[in-house]
mmCIF file of C-alpha atoms in Angstrom:
data_model
loop_
_atom_site.group_PDB
_atom_site.id
_atom_site.type_symbol
_atom_site.label_atom_id
_atom_site.label_comp_id
_atom_site.label_asym_id
_atom_site.label_seq_id
_atom_site.Cartn_x
_atom_site.Cartn_y
_atom_site.Cartn_z
ATOM 1 C CA UNK A 1 56.500 102.309 92.753
ATOM 2 C CA UNK A 2 59.918 101.378 91.873
ATOM 3 C CA UNK A 3 61.092 104.818 92.100
ATOM 4 C CA UNK A 4 60.096 105.139 95.441
ATOM 5 C CA UNK A 5 61.505 102.075 96.495
ATOM 6 C CA UNK A 6 64.929 103.145 94.882
ATOM 7 C CA UNK A 7 64.677 106.368 96.503
ATOM 8 C CA UNK A 8 64.033 104.832 99.879
ATOM 9 C CA UNK A 9 67.138 102.539 99.267
ATOM 10 C CA UNK A 10 69.292 105.674 98.435
ATOM 11 C CA UNK A 11 68.080 107.575 101.613
ATOM 12 C CA UNK A 12 68.645 104.782 103.963
ATOM 13 C CA UNK A 13 72.507 104.753 103.672
ATOM 14 C CA UNK A 14 72.680 108.483 103.602
ATOM 15 C CA UNK A 15 70.677 108.623 107.053
ATOM 16 C CA UNK A 16 72.913 105.699 108.247
ATOM 17 C CA UNK A 17 76.088 107.910 107.539
ATOM 18 C CA UNK A 18 74.618 111.104 109.116
ATOM 19 C CA UNK A 19 73.586 109.196 112.246
ATOM 20 C CA UNK A 20 77.195 107.740 112.392
ATOM 21 C CA UNK A 21 78.799 111.173 111.513
ATOM 22 C CA UNK A 22 79.407 112.751 114.964
ATOM 23 C CA UNK A 23 80.961 109.649 116.009
ATOM 24 C CA UNK A 24 83.406 109.359 113.144
ATOM 25 C CA UNK A 25 84.252 112.966 113.410
ATOM 26 C CA UNK A 26 84.974 112.832 117.086
ATOM 27 C CA UNK A 27 87.063 109.641 116.616
ATOM 28 C CA UNK A 28 89.001 111.700 113.782
ATOM 29 C CA UNK A 29 89.570 114.750 115.671
ATOM 30 C CA UNK A 30 92.631 112.992 117.780
ATOM 31 C CA UNK A 31 93.773 110.990 114.522
ATOM 32 C CA UNK A 32 96.228 113.669 113.457
ATOM 33 C CA UNK A 33 97.523 116.924 114.843
ATOM 34 C CA UNK A 34 99.679 119.974 113.614
ATOM 35 C CA UNK A 35 102.999 120.848 114.959
ATOM 36 C CA UNK A 36 102.534 124.464 116.138
ATOM 37 C CA UNK A 37 105.742 124.937 118.288
ATOM 38 C CA UNK A 38 109.160 123.439 118.286
ATOM 39 C CA UNK A 39 111.943 124.331 120.825
ATOM 40 C CA UNK A 40 115.427 122.519 120.346
ATOM 41 C CA UNK A 41 115.451 118.813 120.032
ATOM 42 C CA UNK A 42 111.870 117.546 118.949
ATOM 43 C CA UNK A 43 111.438 114.421 116.787
ATOM 44 C CA UNK A 44 108.697 112.511 114.787
ATOM 45 C CA UNK A 45 108.924 108.605 115.337
ATOM 46 C CA UNK A 46 106.985 106.888 112.720
ATOM 47 C CA UNK A 47 105.799 103.433 113.488
ATOM 48 C CA UNK A 48 108.719 101.067 112.154
ATOM 49 C CA UNK A 49 110.916 103.614 110.828
ATOM 50 C CA UNK A 50 113.788 105.941 111.852
ATOM 51 C CA UNK A 51 112.686 109.032 113.829
ATOM 52 C CA UNK A 52 113.329 112.566 112.141
ATOM 53 C CA UNK A 53 113.310 116.350 113.305
ATOM 54 C CA UNK A 54 109.891 117.689 113.439
ATOM 55 C CA UNK A 55 108.906 120.892 111.814
ATOM 56 C CA UNK A 56 106.384 123.705 112.480
ATOM 57 C CA UNK A 57 103.004 123.113 110.527
ATOM 58 C CA UNK A 58 103.612 119.713 109.667
ATOM 59 C CA UNK A 59 101.104 117.073 110.371
ATOM 60 C CA UNK A 60 101.476 114.113 112.427
ATOM 61 C CA UNK A 61 99.166 111.210 112.097
ATOM 62 C CA UNK A 62 97.982 108.319 113.981
ATOM 63 C CA UNK A 63 100.497 105.686 114.543
ATOM 64 C CA UNK A 64 103.297 108.247 114.813
ATOM 65 C CA UNK A 65 105.039 109.598 118.143
ATOM 66 C CA UNK A 66 106.626 112.889 119.065
ATOM 67 C CA UNK A 67 109.575 112.691 121.401
ATOM 68 C CA UNK A 68 111.324 115.894 123.142
ATOM 69 C CA UNK A 69 115.083 115.741 124.121
ATOM 70 C CA UNK A 70 116.690 117.541 126.926
ATOM 71 C CA UNK A 71 115.490 121.179 127.630
ATOM 72 C CA UNK A 72 113.318 120.827 124.786
ATOM 73 C CA UNK A 73 109.449 121.198 124.081
ATOM 74 C CA UNK A 74 106.551 121.149 121.687
ATOM 75 C CA UNK A 75 103.228 122.051 120.949
ATOM 76 C CA UNK A 76 100.454 120.097 118.951
ATOM 77 C CA UNK A 77 97.161 121.422 117.794
ATOM 78 C CA UNK A 78 94.387 119.286 116.915
ATOM 79 C CA UNK A 79 91.452 119.744 114.490
ATOM 80 C CA UNK A 80 89.167 120.503 117.409
ATOM 81 C CA UNK A 81 91.589 123.172 118.781
ATOM 82 C CA UNK A 82 92.492 120.734 121.628
ATOM 83 C CA UNK A 83 96.254 121.739 122.688
ATOM 84 C CA UNK A 84 98.802 119.450 123.931
ATOM 85 C CA UNK A 85 102.201 120.705 125.114
ATOM 86 C CA UNK A 86 105.279 118.482 125.943
ATOM 87 C CA UNK A 87 107.953 119.154 128.236
ATOM 88 C CA UNK A 88 111.574 117.809 128.019
ATOM 89 C CA UNK A 89 112.200 113.913 127.689
ATOM 90 C CA UNK A 90 108.433 113.302 126.844
ATOM 91 C CA UNK A 91 107.042 110.789 124.603
ATOM 92 C CA UNK A 92 103.417 111.368 123.070
ATOM 93 C CA UNK A 93 101.515 108.847 120.825
ATOM 94 C CA UNK A 94 99.240 110.279 118.387
ATOM 95 C CA UNK A 95 95.794 108.835 117.808
ATOM 96 C CA UNK A 96 94.410 106.046 119.787
ATOM 97 C CA UNK A 97 90.921 104.513 120.733
ATOM 98 C CA UNK A 98 88.487 107.365 119.867
ATOM 99 C CA UNK A 99 89.119 110.734 121.627
ATOM 100 C CA UNK A 100 92.091 109.128 123.806
ATOM 101 C CA UNK A 101 95.431 110.774 124.395
ATOM 102 C CA UNK A 102 98.139 108.443 125.218
ATOM 103 C CA UNK A 103 101.009 110.129 127.395
ATOM 104 C CA UNK A 104 103.876 107.728 127.021
ATOM 105 C CA UNK A 105 106.305 109.523 129.501
ATOM 106 C CA UNK A 106 107.319 112.976 130.557
ATOM 107 C CA UNK A 107 105.683 116.189 131.361
ATOM 108 C CA UNK A 108 102.558 117.502 129.271
ATOM 109 C CA UNK A 109 99.831 120.227 129.450
ATOM 110 C CA UNK A 110 96.481 119.496 127.712
ATOM 111 C CA UNK A 111 93.793 121.944 127.038
ATOM 112 C CA UNK A 112 90.458 120.622 125.726
ATOM 113 C CA UNK A 113 87.946 123.344 124.481
ATOM 114 C CA UNK A 114 84.520 123.337 126.355
ATOM 115 C CA UNK A 115 81.602 121.648 123.987
ATOM 116 C CA UNK A 116 84.380 119.961 122.052
ATOM 117 C CA UNK A 117 83.418 116.500 122.979
ATOM 118 C CA UNK A 118 85.912 115.854 126.006
ATOM 119 C CA UNK A 119 88.855 113.446 125.975
ATOM 120 C CA UNK A 120 90.526 110.786 127.901
ATOM 121 C CA UNK A 121 94.187 110.973 128.790
ATOM 122 C CA UNK A 122 95.880 107.743 129.314
ATOM 123 C CA UNK A 123 98.979 107.816 131.605
ATOM 124 C CA UNK A 124 99.987 104.118 132.254
ATOM 125 C CA UNK A 125 97.432 102.530 134.485
ATOM 126 C CA UNK A 126 95.782 105.879 135.240
ATOM 127 C CA UNK A 127 93.215 107.190 132.867
ATOM 128 C CA UNK A 128 91.474 110.930 133.266
ATOM 129 C CA UNK A 129 88.308 111.892 131.622
ATOM 130 C CA UNK A 130 87.879 115.409 131.010
ATOM 131 C CA UNK A 131 85.487 117.626 129.508
ATOM 132 C CA UNK A 132 86.552 121.530 128.680
ATOM 133 C CA UNK A 133 89.447 121.382 131.005
ATOM 134 C CA UNK A 134 93.216 122.489 131.138
ATOM 135 C CA UNK A 135 95.368 120.121 133.077
ATOM 136 C CA UNK A 136 99.154 119.678 133.920
ATOM 137 C CA UNK A 137 100.640 116.042 134.360
ATOM 138 C CA UNK A 138 103.777 114.133 134.445
ATOM 139 C CA UNK A 139 104.629 110.409 134.084
ATOM 140 C CA UNK A 140 107.921 109.518 135.695
ATOM 141 C CA UNK A 141 109.888 106.676 134.636
ATOM 142 C CA UNK A 142 109.431 105.020 137.843
ATOM 143 C CA UNK A 143 105.555 104.906 136.965
ATOM 144 C CA UNK A 144 104.629 107.645 139.576
ATOM 145 C CA UNK A 145 102.076 109.856 138.090
ATOM 146 C CA UNK A 146 101.115 113.495 138.864
ATOM 147 C CA UNK A 147 98.078 115.202 137.552
ATOM 148 C CA UNK A 148 96.866 118.593 138.225
ATOM 149 C CA UNK A 149 93.558 120.534 137.176
ATOM 150 C CA UNK A 150 94.152 124.211 136.242
ATOM 151 C CA UNK A 151 90.671 124.705 135.354
ATOM 152 C CA UNK A 152 87.487 122.525 135.023
ATOM 153 C CA UNK A 153 87.486 119.078 136.410
ATOM 154 C CA UNK A 154 88.487 115.680 135.622
ATOM 155 C CA UNK A 155 87.391 111.921 136.751
ATOM 156 C CA UNK A 156 90.203 109.722 137.418
ATOM 157 C CA UNK A 157 90.401 106.086 137.312
ATOM 158 C CA UNK A 158 92.581 103.059 138.027
ATOM 159 C CA UNK A 159 90.689 100.347 136.093
ATOM 160 C CA UNK A 160 92.688 97.471 137.443
ATOM 161 C CA UNK A 161 91.250 98.131 140.927
ATOM 162 C CA UNK A 162 88.269 99.879 140.175
ATOM 163 C CA UNK A 163 89.240 103.133 141.916
ATOM 164 C CA UNK A 164 87.620 106.350 140.707
ATOM 165 C CA UNK A 165 87.633 109.884 142.009
ATOM 166 C CA UNK A 166 86.940 113.446 140.917
ATOM 167 C CA UNK A 167 89.512 116.063 140.838
ATOM 168 C CA UNK A 168 88.489 119.784 140.536
ATOM 169 C CA UNK A 169 90.542 123.103 139.580
ATOM 170 C CA UNK A 170 93.599 123.588 141.949
ATOM 171 C CA UNK A 171 93.814 120.321 142.978
ATOM 172 C CA UNK A 172 96.598 117.506 142.140
ATOM 173 C CA UNK A 173 96.465 113.687 142.348
ATOM 174 C CA UNK A 174 99.589 111.271 142.656
ATOM 175 C CA UNK A 175 99.426 107.830 141.586
ATOM 176 C CA UNK A 176 102.242 105.790 143.368
ATOM 177 C CA UNK A 177 102.889 102.371 141.758
ATOM 178 C CA UNK A 178 104.129 100.809 144.808
ATOM 179 C CA UNK A 179 100.785 101.757 146.742
ATOM 180 C CA UNK A 180 98.890 100.726 143.778
ATOM 181 C CA UNK A 181 96.334 103.353 144.356
ATOM 182 C CA UNK A 182 95.393 107.151 143.704
ATOM 183 C CA UNK A 183 96.136 109.364 146.786
ATOM 184 C CA UNK A 184 93.550 111.831 147.943
ATOM 185 C CA UNK A 185 93.548 114.981 146.102
ATOM 186 C CA UNK A 186 95.366 117.760 147.472
ATOM 187 C CA UNK A 187 94.916 121.504 146.857
ATOM 188 C CA UNK A 188 97.750 123.321 145.076
ATOM 189 C CA UNK A 189 98.868 127.096 144.556
ATOM 190 C CA UNK A 190 97.715 127.598 141.052
ATOM 191 C CA UNK A 191 99.717 130.613 140.790
ATOM 192 C CA UNK A 192 102.690 128.736 141.180
ATOM 193 C CA UNK A 193 101.509 126.015 138.810
ATOM 194 C CA UNK A 194 101.604 128.784 136.140
ATOM 195 C CA UNK A 195 105.263 129.212 136.417
ATOM 196 C CA UNK A 196 105.640 125.681 134.461
ATOM 197 C CA UNK A 197 107.631 126.256 131.079
ATOM 198 C CA UNK A 198 104.479 124.599 129.593
ATOM 199 C CA UNK A 199 102.659 127.870 130.332
ATOM 200 C CA UNK A 200 105.336 130.516 130.206
ATOM 201 C CA UNK A 201 107.261 129.079 127.185
ATOM 202 C CA UNK A 202 104.171 129.225 124.763
ATOM 203 C CA UNK A 203 101.471 131.469 123.770
ATOM 204 C CA UNK A 204 98.750 132.387 126.248
ATOM 205 C CA UNK A 205 96.258 129.490 126.838
ATOM 206 C CA UNK A 206 92.680 130.164 125.684
ATOM 207 C CA UNK A 207 91.565 128.999 129.242
ATOM 208 C CA UNK A 208 93.914 131.540 130.820
ATOM 209 C CA UNK A 209 90.608 133.905 132.203
ATOM 210 C CA UNK A 210 89.217 130.791 133.690
ATOM 211 C CA UNK A 211 92.383 129.931 135.416
ATOM 212 C CA UNK A 212 92.679 133.358 136.608
ATOM 213 C CA UNK A 213 89.025 133.445 138.046
ATOM 214 C CA UNK A 214 90.032 130.313 140.117
ATOM 215 C CA UNK A 215 93.197 132.052 141.533
ATOM 216 C CA UNK A 216 91.200 135.321 142.403
ATOM 217 C CA UNK A 217 88.588 132.899 144.312
ATOM 218 C CA UNK A 218 91.243 131.558 146.337
ATOM 219 C CA UNK A 219 92.603 135.018 147.265
ATOM 220 C CA UNK A 220 89.330 136.398 148.245
ATOM 221 C CA UNK A 221 89.134 133.829 150.975
ATOM 222 C CA UNK A 222 91.994 135.129 152.975
ATOM 223 C CA UNK A 223 91.422 139.008 151.980
ATOM 224 C CA UNK A 224 91.010 141.449 154.810
ATOM 225 C CA UNK A 225 87.457 141.518 156.164
ATOM 226 C CA UNK A 226 86.787 137.888 154.714
ATOM 227 C CA UNK A 227 85.082 135.282 156.616
ATOM 228 C CA UNK A 228 88.197 133.614 157.608
ATOM 229 C CA UNK A 229 90.085 136.780 158.541
ATOM 230 C CA UNK A 230 87.205 137.690 161.003
ATOM 231 C CA UNK A 231 87.277 134.098 162.307
ATOM 232 C CA UNK A 232 91.040 134.057 163.062
ATOM 233 C CA UNK A 233 90.904 137.427 164.682
ATOM 234 C CA UNK A 234 87.956 136.490 166.723
ATOM 235 C CA UNK A 235 90.166 133.692 167.978
ATOM 236 C CA UNK A 236 92.886 136.217 169.352
ATOM 237 C CA UNK A 237 94.954 136.739 166.176
ATOM 238 C CA UNK A 238 95.900 140.166 164.940
ATOM 239 C CA UNK A 239 95.995 138.589 161.213
ATOM 240 C CA UNK A 240 96.045 135.273 159.467
ATOM 241 C CA UNK A 241 99.681 135.625 158.808
ATOM 242 C CA UNK A 242 100.728 136.134 162.397
ATOM 243 C CA UNK A 243 98.229 133.501 163.956
ATOM 244 C CA UNK A 244 99.435 130.862 165.927
ATOM 245 C CA UNK A 245 98.481 127.393 164.435
ATOM 246 C CA UNK A 246 95.732 127.091 167.142
ATOM 247 C CA UNK A 247 94.440 130.329 166.507
ATOM 248 C CA UNK A 248 94.351 129.717 162.991
ATOM 249 C CA UNK A 249 92.601 126.136 162.849
ATOM 250 C CA UNK A 250 90.181 127.607 165.627
ATOM 251 C CA UNK A 251 89.122 130.246 163.162
ATOM 252 C CA UNK A 252 89.153 127.891 160.099
ATOM 253 C CA UNK A 253 86.930 125.233 161.568
ATOM 254 C CA UNK A 254 84.415 127.955 162.618
ATOM 255 C CA UNK A 255 84.292 128.999 159.302
ATOM 256 C CA UNK A 256 84.382 125.506 157.694
ATOM 257 C CA UNK A 257 81.140 124.155 159.566
ATOM 258 C CA UNK A 258 79.092 127.034 158.152
ATOM 259 C CA UNK A 259 80.428 127.133 154.729
ATOM 260 C CA UNK A 260 78.351 126.126 151.537
ATOM 261 C CA UNK A 261 79.665 122.750 150.689
ATOM 262 C CA UNK A 262 80.129 123.781 146.941
ATOM 263 C CA UNK A 263 82.681 126.473 147.995
ATOM 264 C CA UNK A 264 84.888 124.350 150.784
ATOM 265 C CA UNK A 265 87.307 123.655 148.090
ATOM 266 C CA UNK A 266 87.847 127.321 147.545
ATOM 267 C CA UNK A 267 87.901 128.004 151.213
ATOM 268 C CA UNK A 268 90.598 125.140 151.772
ATOM 269 C CA UNK A 269 92.738 126.130 148.624
ATOM 270 C CA UNK A 270 92.829 129.748 150.039
ATOM 271 C CA UNK A 271 93.721 128.917 153.678
ATOM 272 C CA UNK A 272 96.573 126.608 152.429
ATOM 273 C CA UNK A 273 97.827 129.295 150.068
ATOM 274 C CA UNK A 274 97.824 131.524 153.196
ATOM 275 C CA UNK A 275 99.454 129.182 155.486
ATOM 276 C CA UNK A 276 101.291 126.420 153.908
ATOM 277 C CA UNK A 277 102.862 125.549 157.221
ATOM 278 C CA UNK A 278 99.379 124.365 158.062
ATOM 279 C CA UNK A 279 98.673 122.592 154.871
ATOM 280 C CA UNK A 280 98.242 118.870 156.551
ATOM 281 C CA UNK A 281 95.879 120.251 159.405
ATOM 282 C CA UNK A 282 93.746 122.271 156.983
ATOM 283 C CA UNK A 283 93.388 119.213 154.755
ATOM 284 C CA UNK A 284 92.453 116.789 157.660
ATOM 285 C CA UNK A 285 90.049 119.066 159.146
ATOM 286 C CA UNK A 286 88.251 119.625 155.575
ATOM 287 C CA UNK A 287 88.257 116.040 154.863
ATOM 288 C CA UNK A 288 86.752 115.307 158.328
ATOM 289 C CA UNK A 289 84.066 117.874 157.537
ATOM 290 C CA UNK A 290 83.351 116.329 154.025
ATOM 291 C CA UNK A 291 82.976 112.692 155.381
ATOM 292 C CA UNK A 292 80.155 114.058 157.786
ATOM 293 C CA UNK A 293 78.518 116.044 155.182
ATOM 294 C CA UNK A 294 78.830 112.970 152.903
ATOM 295 C CA UNK A 295 77.147 110.847 155.554
ATOM 296 C CA UNK A 296 73.943 112.682 154.967
ATOM 297 C CA UNK A 297 73.794 115.179 157.831
ATOM 298 C CA UNK A 298 71.795 118.253 156.864
ATOM 299 C CA UNK A 299 70.692 119.832 153.511
ATOM 300 C CA UNK A 300 74.688 120.786 152.933
ATOM 301 C CA UNK A 301 75.007 116.784 151.772
ATOM 302 C CA UNK A 302 72.534 117.447 149.295
ATOM 303 C CA UNK A 303 74.014 120.606 147.868
ATOM 304 C CA UNK A 304 77.412 118.923 147.863
ATOM 305 C CA UNK A 305 76.121 116.121 145.732
ATOM 306 C CA UNK A 306 74.348 118.478 143.349
ATOM 307 C CA UNK A 307 77.296 120.738 142.792
ATOM 308 C CA UNK A 308 79.419 119.594 139.720
ATOM 309 C CA UNK A 309 81.496 122.615 139.033
ATOM 310 C CA UNK A 310 81.627 124.340 135.608
ATOM 311 C CA UNK A 311 81.907 120.959 133.988
ATOM 312 C CA UNK A 312 80.017 117.638 134.589
ATOM 313 C CA UNK A 313 82.702 115.074 133.730
ATOM 314 C CA UNK A 314 80.787 111.650 134.515
ATOM 315 C CA UNK A 315 77.680 111.049 136.661
ATOM 316 C CA UNK A 316 79.442 108.018 138.094
ATOM 317 C CA UNK A 317 82.588 109.677 139.338
ATOM 318 C CA UNK A 318 82.201 109.967 143.072
ATOM 319 C CA UNK A 319 82.892 113.228 145.070
ATOM 320 C CA UNK A 320 85.204 111.551 147.384
ATOM 321 C CA UNK A 321 88.025 109.074 147.008
ATOM 322 C CA UNK A 322 86.775 105.549 147.178
ATOM 323 C CA UNK A 323 89.256 103.406 149.294
ATOM 324 C CA UNK A 324 90.183 100.137 147.841
ATOM 325 C CA UNK A 325 90.470 97.287 150.213
ATOM 326 C CA UNK A 326 93.656 95.540 149.985
ATOM 327 C CA UNK A 327 93.532 92.026 148.658
ATOM 328 C CA UNK A 328 94.851 89.755 151.447
ATOM 329 C CA UNK A 329 95.702 85.877 151.035
ATOM 330 C CA UNK A 330 94.124 83.819 153.722
ATOM 331 C CA UNK A 331 94.500 80.028 154.182
ATOM 332 C CA UNK A 332 92.119 77.937 152.348
ATOM 333 C CA UNK A 333 90.842 76.372 155.750
ATOM 334 C CA UNK A 334 91.600 78.919 158.450
ATOM 335 C CA UNK A 335 91.218 77.723 161.939
ATOM 336 C CA UNK A 336 89.751 80.162 164.383
ATOM 337 C CA UNK A 337 90.178 79.519 167.288
ATOM 338 C CA UNK A 338 93.287 77.651 167.073
ATOM 339 C CA UNK A 339 93.235 74.110 167.953
ATOM 340 C CA UNK A 340 94.002 73.030 171.794
ATOM 341 C CA UNK A 341 96.114 70.156 172.683
ATOM 342 C CA UNK A 342 94.932 67.531 174.935
ATOM 343 C CA UNK A 343 97.624 68.474 177.423
ATOM 344 C CA UNK A 344 96.695 72.017 177.432
ATOM 345 C CA UNK A 345 94.280 72.804 180.263
ATOM 346 C CA UNK A 346 90.864 74.225 179.006
ATOM 347 C CA UNK A 347 90.476 78.179 179.030
ATOM 348 C CA UNK A 348 88.154 80.155 181.361
ATOM 349 C CA UNK A 349 85.917 78.150 183.733
#
């Protein structure tokens, strides 16, 4: 009896430790990183100590920061193969609350392997939750934040006003501290994004194949014989490149209304890449069509809601930008209609 009781007492703490083990490992994944590349002026800034030059293969632990100088960059690799690259004049704080990466300022690239547990990127008041994703971002001294998804998806949030939206591959979101809100995602040319020194100045990314798949999908949208090409020709144009703005938009709108909701983003990205001069009109047309679908008309609405892309970031992340109503200070005792003086004749009658 005593042996059985002793065995139970021994097994209980082991079982508890095993139950907590995944959480402990996940929290420790971002507790330290190895420096895998140093270009020019890169320093390690220990907490409460003077900075020192960073060295390749050294380990940077929680509580320390990495800082890059002018025309400098660095790469850090975590235990789970997550990669963080820093551009010039950037500050990166190692470690944090669980799997949270804190970007103090500057330009960065972040690659999180799929099925690695995901991560959160803290950029001032903006937080991005990602799972198996490659992103580019920049935090400016003015407080402006730019965030671009190269592959996968992200759920952006502005906690202090409760704004949340999903950002997919090939989209960029900007946060303006003066407006105090996240702007609508806009389509970007991914091929152009790959010219960033955070891509070209380092070894190939493990996610390069996925990024190229997205780029190829955008190109197929405007290829000769595609739905958009045929629609623009039917509007009277010789080609997408030579179509007048009205001809192009006529063809684009005719394709947009019949396109599967899960592929509308690819259509929009390809159209903008082919006709950047019409980017505003293309985006406005797509946004109007998305609002109609989101209102619940037809089966496309269901299809749009169910489509999550290659990665499901968070069930609560809405597919469209949730506008936040501005806070307006009103008088404690508003008087509507305004008082009428005894000398003023009555209205109406």
